[in-house]
CSV table of C-alpha atoms in Angstrom, one decimal:
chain,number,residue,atom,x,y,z
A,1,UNK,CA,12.7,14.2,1.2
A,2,UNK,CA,10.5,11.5,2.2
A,3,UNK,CA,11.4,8.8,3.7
A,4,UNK,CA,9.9,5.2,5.7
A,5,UNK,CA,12.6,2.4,7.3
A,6,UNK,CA,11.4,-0.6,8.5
A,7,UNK,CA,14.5,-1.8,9.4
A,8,UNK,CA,13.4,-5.3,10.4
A,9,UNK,CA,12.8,-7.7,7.5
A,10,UNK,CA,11.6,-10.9,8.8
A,11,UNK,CA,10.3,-11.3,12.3
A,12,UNK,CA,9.4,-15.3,13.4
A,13,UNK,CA,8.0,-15.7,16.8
A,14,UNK,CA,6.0,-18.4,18.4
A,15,UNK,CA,2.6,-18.1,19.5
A,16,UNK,CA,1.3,-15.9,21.9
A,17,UNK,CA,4.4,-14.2,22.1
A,18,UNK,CA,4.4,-10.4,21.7
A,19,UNK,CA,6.0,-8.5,18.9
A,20,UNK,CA,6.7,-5.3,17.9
A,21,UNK,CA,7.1,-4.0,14.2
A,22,UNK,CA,9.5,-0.7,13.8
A,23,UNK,CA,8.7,2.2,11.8
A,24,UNK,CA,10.4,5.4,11.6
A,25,UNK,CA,9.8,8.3,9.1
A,26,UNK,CA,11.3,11.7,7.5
A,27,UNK,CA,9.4,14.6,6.5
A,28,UNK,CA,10.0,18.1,6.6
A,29,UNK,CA,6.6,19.0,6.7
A,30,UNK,CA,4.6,19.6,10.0
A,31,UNK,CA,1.3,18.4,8.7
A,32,UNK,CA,1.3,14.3,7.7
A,33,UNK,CA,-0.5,11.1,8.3
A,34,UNK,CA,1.2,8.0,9.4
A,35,UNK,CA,-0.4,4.4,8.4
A,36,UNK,CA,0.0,0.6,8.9
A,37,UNK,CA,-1.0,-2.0,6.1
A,38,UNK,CA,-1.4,-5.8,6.4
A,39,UNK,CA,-0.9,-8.0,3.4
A,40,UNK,CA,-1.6,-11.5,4.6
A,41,UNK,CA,-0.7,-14.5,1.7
A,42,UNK,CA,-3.3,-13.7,0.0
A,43,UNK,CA,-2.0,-11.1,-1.4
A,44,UNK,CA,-4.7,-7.7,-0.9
A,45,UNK,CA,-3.4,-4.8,1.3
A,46,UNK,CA,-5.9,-3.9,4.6
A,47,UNK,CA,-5.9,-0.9,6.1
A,48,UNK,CA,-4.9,-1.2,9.7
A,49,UNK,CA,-4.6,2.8,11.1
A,50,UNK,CA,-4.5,6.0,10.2
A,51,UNK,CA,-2.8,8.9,12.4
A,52,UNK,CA,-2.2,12.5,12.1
A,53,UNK,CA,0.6,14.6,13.1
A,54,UNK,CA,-1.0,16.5,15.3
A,55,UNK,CA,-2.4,13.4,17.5
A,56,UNK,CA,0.3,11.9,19.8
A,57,UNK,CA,-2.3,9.8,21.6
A,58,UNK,CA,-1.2,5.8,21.6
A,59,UNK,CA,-3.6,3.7,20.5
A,60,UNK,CA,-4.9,0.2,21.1
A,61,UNK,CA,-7.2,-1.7,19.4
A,62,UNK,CA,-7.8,-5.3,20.6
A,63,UNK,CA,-4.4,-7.5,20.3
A,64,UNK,CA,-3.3,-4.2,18.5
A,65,UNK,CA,-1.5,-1.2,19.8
A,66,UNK,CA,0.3,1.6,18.2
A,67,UNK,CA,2.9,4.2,19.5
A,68,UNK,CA,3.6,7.0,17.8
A,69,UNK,CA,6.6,9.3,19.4
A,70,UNK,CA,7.2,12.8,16.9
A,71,UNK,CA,10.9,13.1,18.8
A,72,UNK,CA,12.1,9.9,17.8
A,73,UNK,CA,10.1,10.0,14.2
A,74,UNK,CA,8.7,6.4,15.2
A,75,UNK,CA,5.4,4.6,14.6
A,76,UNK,CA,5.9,1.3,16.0
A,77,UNK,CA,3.1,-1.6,16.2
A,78,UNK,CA,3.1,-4.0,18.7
A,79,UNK,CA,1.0,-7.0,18.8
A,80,UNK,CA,0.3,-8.9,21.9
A,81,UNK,CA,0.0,-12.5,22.4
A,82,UNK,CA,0.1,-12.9,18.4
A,83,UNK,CA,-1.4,-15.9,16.7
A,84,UNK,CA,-0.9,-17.6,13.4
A,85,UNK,CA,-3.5,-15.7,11.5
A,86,UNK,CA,-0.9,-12.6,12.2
A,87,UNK,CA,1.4,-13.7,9.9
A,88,UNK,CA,1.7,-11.5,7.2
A,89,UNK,CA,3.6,-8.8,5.6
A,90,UNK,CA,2.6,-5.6,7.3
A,91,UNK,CA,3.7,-2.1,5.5
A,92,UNK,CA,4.5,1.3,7.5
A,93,UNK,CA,3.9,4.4,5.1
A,94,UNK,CA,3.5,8.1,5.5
A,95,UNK,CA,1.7,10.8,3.5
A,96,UNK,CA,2.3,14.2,3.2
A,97,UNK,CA,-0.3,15.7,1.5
A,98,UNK,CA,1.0,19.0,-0.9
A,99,UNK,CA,-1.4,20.2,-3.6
A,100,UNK,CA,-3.8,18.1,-5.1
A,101,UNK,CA,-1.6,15.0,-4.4
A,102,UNK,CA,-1.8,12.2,-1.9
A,103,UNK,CA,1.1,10.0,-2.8
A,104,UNK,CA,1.9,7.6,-0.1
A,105,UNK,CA,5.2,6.3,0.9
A,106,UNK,CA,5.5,3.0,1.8
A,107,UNK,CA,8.2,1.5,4.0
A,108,UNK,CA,9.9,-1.9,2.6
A,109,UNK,CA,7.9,-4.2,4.8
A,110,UNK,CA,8.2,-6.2,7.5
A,111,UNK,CA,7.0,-10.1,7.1
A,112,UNK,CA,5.9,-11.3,10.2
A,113,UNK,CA,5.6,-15.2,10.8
A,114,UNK,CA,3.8,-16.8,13.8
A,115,UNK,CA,4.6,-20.3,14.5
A,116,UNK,CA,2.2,-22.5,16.1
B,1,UNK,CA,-17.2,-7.1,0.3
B,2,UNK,CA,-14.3,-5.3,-1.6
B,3,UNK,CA,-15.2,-2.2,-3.0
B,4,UNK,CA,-12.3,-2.0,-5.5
B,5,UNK,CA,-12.0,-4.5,-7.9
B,6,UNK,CA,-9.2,-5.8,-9.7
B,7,UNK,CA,-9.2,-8.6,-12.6
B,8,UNK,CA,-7.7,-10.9,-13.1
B,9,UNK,CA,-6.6,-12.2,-10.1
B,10,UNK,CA,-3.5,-14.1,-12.0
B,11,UNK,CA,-2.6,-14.3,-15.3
B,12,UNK,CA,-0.1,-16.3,-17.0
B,13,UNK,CA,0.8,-15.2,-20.7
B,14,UNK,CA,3.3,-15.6,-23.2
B,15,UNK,CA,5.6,-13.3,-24.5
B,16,UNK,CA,4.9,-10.4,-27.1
B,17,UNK,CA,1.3,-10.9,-25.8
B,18,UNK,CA,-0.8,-7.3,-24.9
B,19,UNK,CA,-2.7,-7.5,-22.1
B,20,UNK,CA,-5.0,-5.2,-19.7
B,21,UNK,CA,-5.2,-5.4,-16.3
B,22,UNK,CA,-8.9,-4.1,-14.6
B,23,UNK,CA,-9.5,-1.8,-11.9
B,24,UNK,CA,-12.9,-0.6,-11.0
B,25,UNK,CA,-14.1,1.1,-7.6
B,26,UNK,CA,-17.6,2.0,-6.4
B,27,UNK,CA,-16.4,4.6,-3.9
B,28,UNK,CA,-16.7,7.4,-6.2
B,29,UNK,CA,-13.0,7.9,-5.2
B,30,UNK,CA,-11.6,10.6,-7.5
B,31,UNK,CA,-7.9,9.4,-7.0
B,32,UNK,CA,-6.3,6.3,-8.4
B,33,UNK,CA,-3.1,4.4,-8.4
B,34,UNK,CA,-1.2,1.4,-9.8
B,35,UNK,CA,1.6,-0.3,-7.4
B,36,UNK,CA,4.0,-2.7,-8.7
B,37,UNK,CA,4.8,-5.2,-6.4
B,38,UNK,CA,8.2,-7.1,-6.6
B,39,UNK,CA,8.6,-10.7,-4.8
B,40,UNK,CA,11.0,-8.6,-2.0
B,41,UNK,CA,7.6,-7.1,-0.9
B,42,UNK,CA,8.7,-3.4,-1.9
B,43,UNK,CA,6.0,-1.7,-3.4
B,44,UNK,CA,6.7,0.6,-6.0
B,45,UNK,CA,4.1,4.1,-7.6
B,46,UNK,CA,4.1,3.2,-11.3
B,47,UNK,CA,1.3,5.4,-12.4
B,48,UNK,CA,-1.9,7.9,-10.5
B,49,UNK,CA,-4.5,10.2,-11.5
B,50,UNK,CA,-6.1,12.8,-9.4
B,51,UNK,CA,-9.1,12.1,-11.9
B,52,UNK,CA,-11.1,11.9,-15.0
B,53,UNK,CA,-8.5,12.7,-17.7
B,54,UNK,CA,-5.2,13.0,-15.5
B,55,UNK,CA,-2.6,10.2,-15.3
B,56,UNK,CA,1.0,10.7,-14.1
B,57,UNK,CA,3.6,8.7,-14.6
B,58,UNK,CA,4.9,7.0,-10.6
B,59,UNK,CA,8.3,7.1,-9.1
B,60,UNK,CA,9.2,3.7,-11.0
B,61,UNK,CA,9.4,3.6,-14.4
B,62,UNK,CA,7.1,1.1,-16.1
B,63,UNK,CA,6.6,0.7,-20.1
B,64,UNK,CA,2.7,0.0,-19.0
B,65,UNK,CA,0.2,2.7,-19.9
B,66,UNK,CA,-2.7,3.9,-18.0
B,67,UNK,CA,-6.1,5.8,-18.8
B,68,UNK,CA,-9.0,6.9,-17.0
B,69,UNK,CA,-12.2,7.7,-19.4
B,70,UNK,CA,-14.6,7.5,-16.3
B,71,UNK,CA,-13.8,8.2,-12.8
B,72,UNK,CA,-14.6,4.0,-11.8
B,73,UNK,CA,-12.3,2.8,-14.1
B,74,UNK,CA,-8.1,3.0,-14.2
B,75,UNK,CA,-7.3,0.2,-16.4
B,76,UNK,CA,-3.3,-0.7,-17.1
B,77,UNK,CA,-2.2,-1.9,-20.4
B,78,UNK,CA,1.2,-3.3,-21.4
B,79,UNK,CA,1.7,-3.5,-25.3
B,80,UNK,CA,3.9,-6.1,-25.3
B,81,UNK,CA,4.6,-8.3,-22.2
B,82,UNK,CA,8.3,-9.3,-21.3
B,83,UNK,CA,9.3,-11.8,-18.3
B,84,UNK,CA,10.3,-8.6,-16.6
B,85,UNK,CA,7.1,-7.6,-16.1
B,86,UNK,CA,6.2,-10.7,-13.8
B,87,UNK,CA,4.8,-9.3,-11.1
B,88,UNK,CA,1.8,-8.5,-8.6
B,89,UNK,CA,0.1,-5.3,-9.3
B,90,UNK,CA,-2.1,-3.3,-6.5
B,91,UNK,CA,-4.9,-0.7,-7.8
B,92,UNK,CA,-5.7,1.5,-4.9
B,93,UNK,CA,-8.1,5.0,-4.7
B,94,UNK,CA,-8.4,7.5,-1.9
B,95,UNK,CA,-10.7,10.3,-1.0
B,96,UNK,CA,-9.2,13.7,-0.9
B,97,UNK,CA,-6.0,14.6,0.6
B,98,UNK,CA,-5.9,13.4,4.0
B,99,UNK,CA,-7.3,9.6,3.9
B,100,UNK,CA,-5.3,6.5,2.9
B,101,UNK,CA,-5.7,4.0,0.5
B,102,UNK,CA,-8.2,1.4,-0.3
B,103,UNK,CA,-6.5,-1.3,-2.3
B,104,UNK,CA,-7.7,-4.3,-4.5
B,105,UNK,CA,-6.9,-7.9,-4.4
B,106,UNK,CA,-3.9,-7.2,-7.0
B,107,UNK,CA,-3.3,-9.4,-10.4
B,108,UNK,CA,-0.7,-11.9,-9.8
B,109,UNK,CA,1.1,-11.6,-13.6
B,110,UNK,CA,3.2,-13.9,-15.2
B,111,UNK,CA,4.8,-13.9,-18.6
B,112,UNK,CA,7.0,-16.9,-19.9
């Protein structure tokens, strides 16, 4: 079975602090992609990152970093000194594509709120 | 500049009423998919297609109904709209196997 937990439902932290959002995943297969989405108020999803199994590598990207640990099952994202415009609902979700589908499964969603 | 496109952004409607939501995508994407999105955030697979022709029913059961005539194009339709179906729905494509999803603005339904 497939599975995402974001265990974390509502995060609220004050500007510039650091945050991180937990992520961890099942899967019995050996080949799968890992993802983070962003749905800020106004309601779209954006993509945020896209990792493969195979690629242990952390990765940063701005304010933005990702770590991604196989023994733990985790894909956590951190944001550093976080501002108001980070507030948002951000989505973990896994795919593990079998066949000719590409379902993904999404995590329940963490809403992150950034007080001025 | 979005390259899915979903109309209307919100819609309030009464009861009984049928209504289509749009979904259009210029990416040439040959898979499709309708999320519904409850006010607890969780997003749930109602219906896909892997392409021209093919629709699937999602891991949530929905009395919406889906087609998809041309490969741009993965309208949903409910017959007859209930308060139960307020919600926000999400139309999404991907490329091939490996590549996430590209998602629309989503329709913002409400039936009273």
């Amino acid at each position: 079975a497939q599975k995402v937990t974001q265990a974390q439902t509502e995060i609220s932290v004050v500007e510039k602090e650091d945050v991180t959002l937990d992520c961890v995943y099942e899967t019995r297969d050996t080949t799968y992609y890992l993802f983070w989405y962003k749905q800020p108020p106004s309601g779209e999803l954006v993509f945020l990152i896209r990792r493969n199994s195979f690629d242990e590598q952390n990765e940063i990207s701005g304010r933005y970093s990702w770590n991604f640990q196989k023994s733990t099952s985790s894909f956590n994202f951190t944001i550093t000194a976080s501002q108001v415009v980070d507030s948002a609902v951000y989505f973990c979700a896994l795919s593990a594509p079998r066949g000719a589908t590409n379902k993904l499964i999404f995590g329940t969603g963490t809403l992150l709120a950034v007080q001025p | 500049e979005a390259d899915i496109y979903q109309t209307p952004r919100y819609l309030v409607i009464g009861t009984g009423k049928k209504i289509t939501l749009e979904c259009s995508q210029t990416m040439g994407h040959d898979k499709m998919y309708w999320y519904q999105q409850d006010p607890g955030m969780e997003l749930h697979l109602i219906h896909y297609s892997y392409g021209v022709n093919s629709t699937e029913k999602g891991d949530l059961s929905s009395e919406s109904t889906v087609s998809r005539i041309r490969t741009e194009h993965f309208p949903l339709t409910l017959e007859s709209a209930r308060p139960s179906h307020t919600s926000q729905y999400l139309c999404a494509s991907s490329w091939g196997k490996n590549y996430g999803y590209t998602f629309g603005s989503g329709t913002r339904l409400t039936v009273v």
